[in-house]
Coordinates of C-alpha atoms in Angstrom, one line a residue:
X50 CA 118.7 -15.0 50.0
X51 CA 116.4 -16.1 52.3
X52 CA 118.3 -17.7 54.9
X53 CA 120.2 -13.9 54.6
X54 CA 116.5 -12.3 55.5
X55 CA 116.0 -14.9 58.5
X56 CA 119.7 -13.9 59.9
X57 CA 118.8 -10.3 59.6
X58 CA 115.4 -10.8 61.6
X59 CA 116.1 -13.5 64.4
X60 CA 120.2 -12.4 64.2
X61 CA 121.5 -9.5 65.3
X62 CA 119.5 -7.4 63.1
X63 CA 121.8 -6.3 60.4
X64 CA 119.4 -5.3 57.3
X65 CA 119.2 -7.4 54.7
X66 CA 120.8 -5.0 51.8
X67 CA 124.1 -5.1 54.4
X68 CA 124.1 -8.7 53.7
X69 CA 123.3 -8.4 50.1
X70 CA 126.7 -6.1 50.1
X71 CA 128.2 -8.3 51.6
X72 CA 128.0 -11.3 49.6
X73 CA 128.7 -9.5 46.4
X74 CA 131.8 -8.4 47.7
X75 CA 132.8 -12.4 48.6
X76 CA 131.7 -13.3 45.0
X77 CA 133.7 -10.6 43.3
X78 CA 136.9 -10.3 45.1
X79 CA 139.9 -12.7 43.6
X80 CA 141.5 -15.1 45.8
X81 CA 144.1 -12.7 46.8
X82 CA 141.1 -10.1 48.1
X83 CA 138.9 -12.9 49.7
X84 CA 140.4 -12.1 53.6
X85 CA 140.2 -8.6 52.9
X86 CA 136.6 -9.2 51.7
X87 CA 135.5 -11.2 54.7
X88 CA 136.9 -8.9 57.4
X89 CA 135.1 -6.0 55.5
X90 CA 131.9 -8.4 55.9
X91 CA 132.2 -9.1 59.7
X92 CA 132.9 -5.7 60.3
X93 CA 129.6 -5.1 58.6
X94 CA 127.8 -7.3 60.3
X95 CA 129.1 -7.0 63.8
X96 CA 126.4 -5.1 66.3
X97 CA 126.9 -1.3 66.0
X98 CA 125.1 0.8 67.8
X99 CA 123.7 4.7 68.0
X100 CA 125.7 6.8 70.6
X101 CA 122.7 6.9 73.5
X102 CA 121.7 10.5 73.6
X103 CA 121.1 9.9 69.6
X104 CA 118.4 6.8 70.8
X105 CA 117.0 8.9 73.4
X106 CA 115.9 12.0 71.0
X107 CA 114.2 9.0 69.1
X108 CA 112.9 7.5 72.3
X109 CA 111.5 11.1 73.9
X110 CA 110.0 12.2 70.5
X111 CA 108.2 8.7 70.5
X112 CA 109.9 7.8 67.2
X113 CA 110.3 4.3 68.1
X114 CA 107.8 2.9 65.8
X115 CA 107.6 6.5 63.9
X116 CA 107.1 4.9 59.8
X117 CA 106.5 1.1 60.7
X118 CA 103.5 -0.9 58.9
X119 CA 102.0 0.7 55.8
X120 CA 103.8 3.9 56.2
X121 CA 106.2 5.0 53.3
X122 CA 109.1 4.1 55.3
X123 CA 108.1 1.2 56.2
X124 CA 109.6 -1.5 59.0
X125 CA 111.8 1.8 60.6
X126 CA 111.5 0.9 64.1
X127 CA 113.7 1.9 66.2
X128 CA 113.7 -0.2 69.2
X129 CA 117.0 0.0 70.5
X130 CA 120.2 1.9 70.0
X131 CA 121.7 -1.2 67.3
X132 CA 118.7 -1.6 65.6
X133 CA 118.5 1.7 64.7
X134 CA 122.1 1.7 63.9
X135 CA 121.1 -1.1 61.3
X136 CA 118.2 0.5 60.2
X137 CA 119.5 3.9 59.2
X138 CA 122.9 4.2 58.1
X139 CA 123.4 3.7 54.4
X140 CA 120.1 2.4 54.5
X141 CA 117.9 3.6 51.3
X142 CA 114.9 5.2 52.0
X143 CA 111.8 3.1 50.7
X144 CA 110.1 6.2 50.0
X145 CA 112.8 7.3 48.0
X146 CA 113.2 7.4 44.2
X147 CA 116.8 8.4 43.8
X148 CA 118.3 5.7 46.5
X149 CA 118.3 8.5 48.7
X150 CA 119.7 6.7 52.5
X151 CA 117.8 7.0 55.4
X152 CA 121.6 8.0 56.9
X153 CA 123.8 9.5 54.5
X154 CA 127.1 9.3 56.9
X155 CA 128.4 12.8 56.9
X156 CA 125.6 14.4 55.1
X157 CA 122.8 15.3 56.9
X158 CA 121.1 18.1 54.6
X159 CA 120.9 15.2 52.0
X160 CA 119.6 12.2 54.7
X161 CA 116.2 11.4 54.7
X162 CA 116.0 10.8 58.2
X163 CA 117.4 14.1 58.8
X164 CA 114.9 15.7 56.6
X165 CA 112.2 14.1 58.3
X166 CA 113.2 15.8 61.4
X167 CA 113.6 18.7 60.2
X168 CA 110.8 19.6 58.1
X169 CA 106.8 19.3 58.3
X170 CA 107.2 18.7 54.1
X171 CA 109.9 16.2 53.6
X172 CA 110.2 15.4 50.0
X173 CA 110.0 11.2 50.8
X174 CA 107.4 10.3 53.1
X175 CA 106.0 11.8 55.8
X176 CA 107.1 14.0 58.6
X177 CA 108.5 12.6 62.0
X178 CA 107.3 12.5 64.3
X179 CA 104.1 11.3 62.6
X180 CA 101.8 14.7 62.2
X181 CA 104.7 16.7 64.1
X182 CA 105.3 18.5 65.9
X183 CA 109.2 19.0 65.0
X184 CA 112.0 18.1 67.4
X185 CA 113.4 21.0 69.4
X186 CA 116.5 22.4 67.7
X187 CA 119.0 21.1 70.5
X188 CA 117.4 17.4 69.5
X189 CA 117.7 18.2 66.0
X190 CA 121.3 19.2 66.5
X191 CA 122.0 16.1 68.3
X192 CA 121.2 13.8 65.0
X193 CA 122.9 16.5 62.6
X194 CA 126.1 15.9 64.6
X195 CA 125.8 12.4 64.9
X196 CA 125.5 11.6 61.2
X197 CA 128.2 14.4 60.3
X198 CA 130.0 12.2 63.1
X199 CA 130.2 8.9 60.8
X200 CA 131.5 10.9 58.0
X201 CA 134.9 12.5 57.4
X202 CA 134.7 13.9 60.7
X203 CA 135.3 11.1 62.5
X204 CA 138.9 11.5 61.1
X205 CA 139.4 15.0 60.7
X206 CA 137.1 16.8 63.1
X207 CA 133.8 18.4 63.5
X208 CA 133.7 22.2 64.7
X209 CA 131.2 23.4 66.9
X210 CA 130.8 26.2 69.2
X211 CA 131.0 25.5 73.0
X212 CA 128.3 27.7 73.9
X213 CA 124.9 28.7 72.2
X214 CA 124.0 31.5 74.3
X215 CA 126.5 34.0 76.2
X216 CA 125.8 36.6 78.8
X217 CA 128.6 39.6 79.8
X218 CA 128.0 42.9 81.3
X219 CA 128.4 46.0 79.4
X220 CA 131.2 47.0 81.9
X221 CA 133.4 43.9 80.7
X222 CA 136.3 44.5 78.7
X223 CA 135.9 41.8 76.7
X224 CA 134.1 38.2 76.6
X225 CA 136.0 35.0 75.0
X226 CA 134.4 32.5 72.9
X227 CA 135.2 29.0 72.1
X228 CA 135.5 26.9 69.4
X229 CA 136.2 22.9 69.8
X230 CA 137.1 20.6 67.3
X231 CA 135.2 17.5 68.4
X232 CA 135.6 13.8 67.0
X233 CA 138.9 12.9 64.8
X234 CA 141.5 15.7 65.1
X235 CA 144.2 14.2 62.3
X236 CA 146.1 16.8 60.5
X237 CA 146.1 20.1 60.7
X238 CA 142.0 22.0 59.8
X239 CA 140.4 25.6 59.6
X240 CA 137.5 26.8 60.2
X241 CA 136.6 30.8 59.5
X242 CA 134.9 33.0 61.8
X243 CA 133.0 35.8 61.6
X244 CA 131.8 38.3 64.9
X245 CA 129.2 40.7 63.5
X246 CA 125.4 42.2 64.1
X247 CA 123.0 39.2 61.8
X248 CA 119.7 38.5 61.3
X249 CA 117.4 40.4 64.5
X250 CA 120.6 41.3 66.6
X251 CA 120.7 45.0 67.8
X252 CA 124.3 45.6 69.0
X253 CA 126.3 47.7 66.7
X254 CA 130.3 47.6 65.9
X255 CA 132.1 50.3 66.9
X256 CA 129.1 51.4 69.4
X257 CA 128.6 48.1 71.6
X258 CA 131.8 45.6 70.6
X259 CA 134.0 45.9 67.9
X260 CA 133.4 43.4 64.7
X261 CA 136.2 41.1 63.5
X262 CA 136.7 38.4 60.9
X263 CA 139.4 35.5 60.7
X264 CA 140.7 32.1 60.6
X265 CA 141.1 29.4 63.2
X266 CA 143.9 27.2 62.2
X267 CA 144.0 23.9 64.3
X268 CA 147.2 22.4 64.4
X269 CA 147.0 18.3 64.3
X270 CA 145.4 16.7 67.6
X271 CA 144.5 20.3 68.7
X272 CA 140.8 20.4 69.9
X273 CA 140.0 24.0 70.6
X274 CA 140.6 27.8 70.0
X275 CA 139.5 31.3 71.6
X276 CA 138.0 34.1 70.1
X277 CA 138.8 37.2 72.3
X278 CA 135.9 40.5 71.2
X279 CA 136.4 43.8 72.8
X280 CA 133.3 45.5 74.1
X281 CA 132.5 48.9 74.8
X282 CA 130.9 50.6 77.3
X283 CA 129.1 53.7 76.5
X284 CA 126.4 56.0 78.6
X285 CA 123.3 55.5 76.5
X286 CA 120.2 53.6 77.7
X287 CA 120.1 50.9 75.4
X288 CA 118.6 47.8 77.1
X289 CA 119.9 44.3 76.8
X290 CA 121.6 43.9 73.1
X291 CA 122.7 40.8 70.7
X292 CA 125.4 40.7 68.3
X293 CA 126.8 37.0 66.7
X294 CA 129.6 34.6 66.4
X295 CA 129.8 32.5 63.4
X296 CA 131.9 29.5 62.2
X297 CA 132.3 28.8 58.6
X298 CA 134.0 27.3 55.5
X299 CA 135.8 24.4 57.0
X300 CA 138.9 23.1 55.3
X301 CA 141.1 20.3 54.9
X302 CA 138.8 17.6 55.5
X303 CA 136.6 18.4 58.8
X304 CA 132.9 19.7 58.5
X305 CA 130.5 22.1 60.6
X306 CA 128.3 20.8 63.4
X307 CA 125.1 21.4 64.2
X308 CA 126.0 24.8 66.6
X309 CA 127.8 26.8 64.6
X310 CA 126.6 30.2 66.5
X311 CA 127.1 32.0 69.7
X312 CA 124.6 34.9 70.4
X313 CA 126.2 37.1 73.0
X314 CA 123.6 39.4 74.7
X315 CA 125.6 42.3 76.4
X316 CA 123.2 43.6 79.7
X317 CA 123.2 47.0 79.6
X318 CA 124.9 48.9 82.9
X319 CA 122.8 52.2 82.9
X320 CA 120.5 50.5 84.6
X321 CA 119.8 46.7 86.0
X322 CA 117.4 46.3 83.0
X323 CA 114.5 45.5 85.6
X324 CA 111.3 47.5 84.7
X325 CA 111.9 49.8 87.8
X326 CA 110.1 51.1 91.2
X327 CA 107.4 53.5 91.3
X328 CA 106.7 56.7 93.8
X329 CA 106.6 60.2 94.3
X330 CA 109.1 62.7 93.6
X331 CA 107.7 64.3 97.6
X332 CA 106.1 63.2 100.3
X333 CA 103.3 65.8 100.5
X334 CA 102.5 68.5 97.9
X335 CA 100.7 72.3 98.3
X336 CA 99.6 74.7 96.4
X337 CA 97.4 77.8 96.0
X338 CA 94.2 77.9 94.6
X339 CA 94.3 80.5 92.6
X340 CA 97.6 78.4 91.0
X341 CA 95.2 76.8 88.9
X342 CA 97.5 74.2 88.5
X343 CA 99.5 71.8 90.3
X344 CA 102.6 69.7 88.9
X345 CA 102.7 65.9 90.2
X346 CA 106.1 64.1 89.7
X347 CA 106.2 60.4 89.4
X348 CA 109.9 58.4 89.3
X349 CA 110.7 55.4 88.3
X350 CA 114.1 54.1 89.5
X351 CA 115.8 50.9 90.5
X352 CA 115.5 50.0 86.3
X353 CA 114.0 51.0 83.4
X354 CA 113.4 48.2 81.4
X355 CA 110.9 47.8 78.9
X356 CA 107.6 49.6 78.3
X357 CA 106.0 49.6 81.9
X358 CA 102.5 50.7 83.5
X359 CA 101.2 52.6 86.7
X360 CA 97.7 53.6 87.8
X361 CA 97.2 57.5 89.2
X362 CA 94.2 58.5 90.9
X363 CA 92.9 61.6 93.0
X364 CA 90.5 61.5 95.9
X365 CA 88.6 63.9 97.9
X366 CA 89.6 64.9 101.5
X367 CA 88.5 67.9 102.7
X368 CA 88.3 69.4 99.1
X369 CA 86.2 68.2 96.4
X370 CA 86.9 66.9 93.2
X371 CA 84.4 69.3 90.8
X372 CA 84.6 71.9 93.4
X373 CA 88.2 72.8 93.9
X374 CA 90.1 70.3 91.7
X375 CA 89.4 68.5 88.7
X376 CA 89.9 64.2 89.7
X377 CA 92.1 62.5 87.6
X378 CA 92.1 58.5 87.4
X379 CA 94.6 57.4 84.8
X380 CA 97.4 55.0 83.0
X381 CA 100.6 56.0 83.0
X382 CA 102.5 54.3 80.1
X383 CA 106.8 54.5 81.0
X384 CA 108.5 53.4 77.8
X385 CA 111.9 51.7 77.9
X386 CA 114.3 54.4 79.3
X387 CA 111.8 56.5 80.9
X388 CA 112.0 57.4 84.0
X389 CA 109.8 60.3 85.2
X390 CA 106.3 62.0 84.1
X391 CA 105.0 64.9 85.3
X392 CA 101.1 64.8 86.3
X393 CA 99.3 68.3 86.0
X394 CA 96.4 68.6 88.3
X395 CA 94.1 71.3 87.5
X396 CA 92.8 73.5 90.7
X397 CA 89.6 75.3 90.6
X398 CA 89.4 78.6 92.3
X399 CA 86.0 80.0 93.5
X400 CA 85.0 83.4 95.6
X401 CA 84.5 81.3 98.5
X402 CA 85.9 82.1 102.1
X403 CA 87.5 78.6 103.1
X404 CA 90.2 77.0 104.8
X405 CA 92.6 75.3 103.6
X406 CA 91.7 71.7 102.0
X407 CA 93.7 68.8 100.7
X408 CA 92.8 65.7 98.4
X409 CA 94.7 62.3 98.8
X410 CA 97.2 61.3 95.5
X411 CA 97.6 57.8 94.9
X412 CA 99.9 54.9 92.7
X413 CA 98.7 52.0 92.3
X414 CA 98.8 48.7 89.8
X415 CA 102.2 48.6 88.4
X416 CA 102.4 46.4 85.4
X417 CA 105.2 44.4 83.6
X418 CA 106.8 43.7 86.1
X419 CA 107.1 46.8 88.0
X420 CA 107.1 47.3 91.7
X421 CA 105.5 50.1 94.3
X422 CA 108.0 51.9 96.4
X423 CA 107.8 54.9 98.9
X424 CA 106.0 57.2 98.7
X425 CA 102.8 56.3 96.7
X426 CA 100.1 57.9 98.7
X427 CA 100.7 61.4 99.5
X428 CA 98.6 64.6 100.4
X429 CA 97.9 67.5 98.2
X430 CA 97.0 70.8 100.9
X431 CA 95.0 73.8 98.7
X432 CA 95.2 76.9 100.6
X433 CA 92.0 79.1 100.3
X434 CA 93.1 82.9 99.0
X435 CA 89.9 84.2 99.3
X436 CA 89.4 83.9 103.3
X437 CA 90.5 86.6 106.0
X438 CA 94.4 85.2 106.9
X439 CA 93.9 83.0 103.8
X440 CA 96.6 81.5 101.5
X441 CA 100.4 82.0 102.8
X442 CA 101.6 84.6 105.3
X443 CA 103.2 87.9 103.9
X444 CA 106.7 86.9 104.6
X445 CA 108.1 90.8 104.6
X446 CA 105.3 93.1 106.0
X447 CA 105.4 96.9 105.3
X448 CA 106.2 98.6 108.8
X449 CA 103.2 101.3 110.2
X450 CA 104.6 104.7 109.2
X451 CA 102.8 106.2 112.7
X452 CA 102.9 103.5 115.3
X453 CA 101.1 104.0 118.5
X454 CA 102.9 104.6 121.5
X455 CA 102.2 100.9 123.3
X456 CA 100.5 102.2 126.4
X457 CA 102.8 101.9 129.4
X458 CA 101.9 99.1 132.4
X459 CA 99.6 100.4 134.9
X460 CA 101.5 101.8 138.0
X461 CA 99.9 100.3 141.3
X462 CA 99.6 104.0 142.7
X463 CA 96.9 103.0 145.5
X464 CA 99.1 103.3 148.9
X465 CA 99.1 100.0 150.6
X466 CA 97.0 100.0 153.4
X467 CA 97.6 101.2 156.4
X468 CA 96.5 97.7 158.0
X469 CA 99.1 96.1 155.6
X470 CA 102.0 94.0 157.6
X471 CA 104.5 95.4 155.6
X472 CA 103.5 98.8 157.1
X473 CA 103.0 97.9 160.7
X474 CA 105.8 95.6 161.8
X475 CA 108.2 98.9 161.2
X476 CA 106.2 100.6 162.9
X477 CA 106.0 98.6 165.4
X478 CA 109.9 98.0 166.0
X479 CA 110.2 102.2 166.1
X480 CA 107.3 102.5 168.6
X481 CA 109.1 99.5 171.0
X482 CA 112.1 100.9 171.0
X483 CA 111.0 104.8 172.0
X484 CA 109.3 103.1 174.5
X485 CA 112.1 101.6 176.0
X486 CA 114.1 104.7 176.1
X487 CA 111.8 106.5 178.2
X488 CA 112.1 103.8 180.6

């Protein structure tokens, strides 16, 4: 046996229980068997390897060396894609009291290695990577397939669906999913379906899509199907919204992978789902004093997505805050959907004899996400009632029962002078000609 040990350490690394197989086989099998045995024994021993992006989640999660030494699984290292290939699969945990394998080929829920990965409180040894934390879930799904991989589905297929996560408008008619049948695809394999609201989704069938269950029968050396889902569009403010597909109960031979569900979120059309634009409903505002109150609108447009902040704030101009208006300095909270409030400012009215006076009305600090638009600093004018020609102009006065006469335009009854020219050139011309006459 030792000579075996030395071949599995300075060979090509092929574990020495392999070997151990190996060699029972030879020394049970009749002569008739003995080829049959051998092969079966070189294939055993030949170099396999790990596909590479198995080794790399080993390599990025520093698992290289993750239970060598003293550790309950002692001697895993996994240097390179082979060794780990001889060092896992069908392997038997040492940690193990029920010759549980390190790689169970097609069953990963019962692997150790797999439960390693997956859990902070593996029931054989410790967690891995040493003291955690956990491999992401894509990782994660990455060894699930490849040990489901080495299994039955090598012949008969594994079923996964192509995409995790889906986006599709509320105004599409429809959004198709697929489903692939990866590795072997001998013989003809189902795999049920289910498209529904699970777990923390918030669509709702008939309201956002329209639920279905069914079967997915693939036909020998097929490798993927469609599932069509109707959506609907209706006119509520609803934000973005989740509903599921789900694969499950595989027959005839092939198993589940590790991404068995699509979450489709459906972006709502009302609005862009952005948290929205602040500014005035006007550009400037009035009012009379004696109003006592003034109403200040606020819109939010361009989206109203999530719950959403913006600051409003008076300050004195002419008028005075304590004087004639109360100040206001405030948070206004906008919750998903919202998109105006109405700000009442409170006017005070004294006995004064003023002019008119105006305050300045500002937005300011959007939060979440939000943005400032046009107009957010306008002018609020208070005309005075109390002054002579105060407040607004009576737009239909009474008419004066007994006018005056308007008193006509002074006549110019002073006779021009007699020096004037426009007395003496006539005179003149009448005087010349009389003269000649005589003559």
């Amino acid at each position: 046996m030792s000579i075996f040990h030395r071949w599995s350490v300075v060979g090509v690394g092929v574990p020495v229980e392999k070997i151990s197989l190996c060699i029972n086989k030879l020394l049970r099998a009749s002569t008739g068997l003995m080829i049959v045995c051998v092969l079966s024994c070189l294939s055993m021993v030949s170099i396999a390897a790990v596909p590479d992006n198995v080794q790399n989640v080993f390599v990025s999660n520093n698992c290289l060396n993750c239970h060598s030494g003293g550790n309950p699984s002692g001697a895993l290292g996994l240097d390179d894609a082979t060794v780990s290939e001889n060092m896992l699969v069908d392997i038997v945990a040492r940690c193990s009291n029920n010759n549980s394998k390190l790689v169970d080929p097609g069953n990963p829920e019962i692997s150790v290695l797999y439960i390693k990965l997956a859990s902070m409180t593996p029931n054989c040894g410790g967690v891995m990577p040493p003291g955690g934390p956990l491999i992401s879930n894509t990782d994660l799904n990455i060894i699930y397939d490849w040990i489901v991989s080495i299994g039955p589905a090598a012949q008969f297929g594994l079923f996964a669906v192509a995409e995790t996560n889906v986006t599709v408008q509320e105004t599409d008619d429809s959004v198709t999913l697929i489903v692939n049948r990866n590795l072997g695809t001998q013989g003809q394999v189902m795999v049920d379906f289910s498209v529904s609201t699970v777990g923390t989704d918030t669509a709702t069938s008939p309201d956002d899509y329209i639920a279905q269950t069914g079967t997915l029968t693939f036909a020998e050396g097929e490798t993927s199907k469609e599932v069509v889902v109707d959506l609907v569009d209706d006119d509520v403010f609803e934000g973005s919204e989740v509903f599921s597909l789900t694969l499950s109960n595989p027959v005839n031979g092939a198993v589940l992978g590790g991404a068995i569900q699509t979450k489709i979120s459906i972006t709502d059309n009302e609005f862009d789902n952005q948290p929205g634009t602040f500014f005035f409903s006007r550009v400037s505002y009035s009012a009379l004093e004696a109003d006592g109150t003034v109403e200040v609108t606020v819109l939010r447009s361009f989206g109203a997505g999530g719950q959403v902040t913006i600051d409003f704030a008076t300050a004195d101009g002419s008028a005075t805050a304590g004087s004639d208006y109360q100040a206001m300095n405030q948070t206004l909270i906008f919750e998903e959907g919202i998109k105006n409030q109405t700000i009442n400012l409170t006017l005070i009215d004294d006995s004064i004899e003023e002019n008119s006076e105006n305050l300045t009305l500002s937005l300011s600090n959007p939060g979440n996400g939000a943005l400032l638009g046009a107009p957010n600093t306008v002018t609020l004018t208070i005309a005075d009632d109390d002054a002579p020609g105060g407040g607004d102009p009576d737009p239909d006065p009474e008419p004066d029962p007994d006018p005056e006469p308007e008193p006509l335009p002074e006549e110019d009854v002073e006779f021009e002078a007699a020096g004037s020219m426009n007395f003496l050139l006539p005179m003149l011309f009448i005087l010349l000609m009389m003269s000649r006459k005589r003559k």
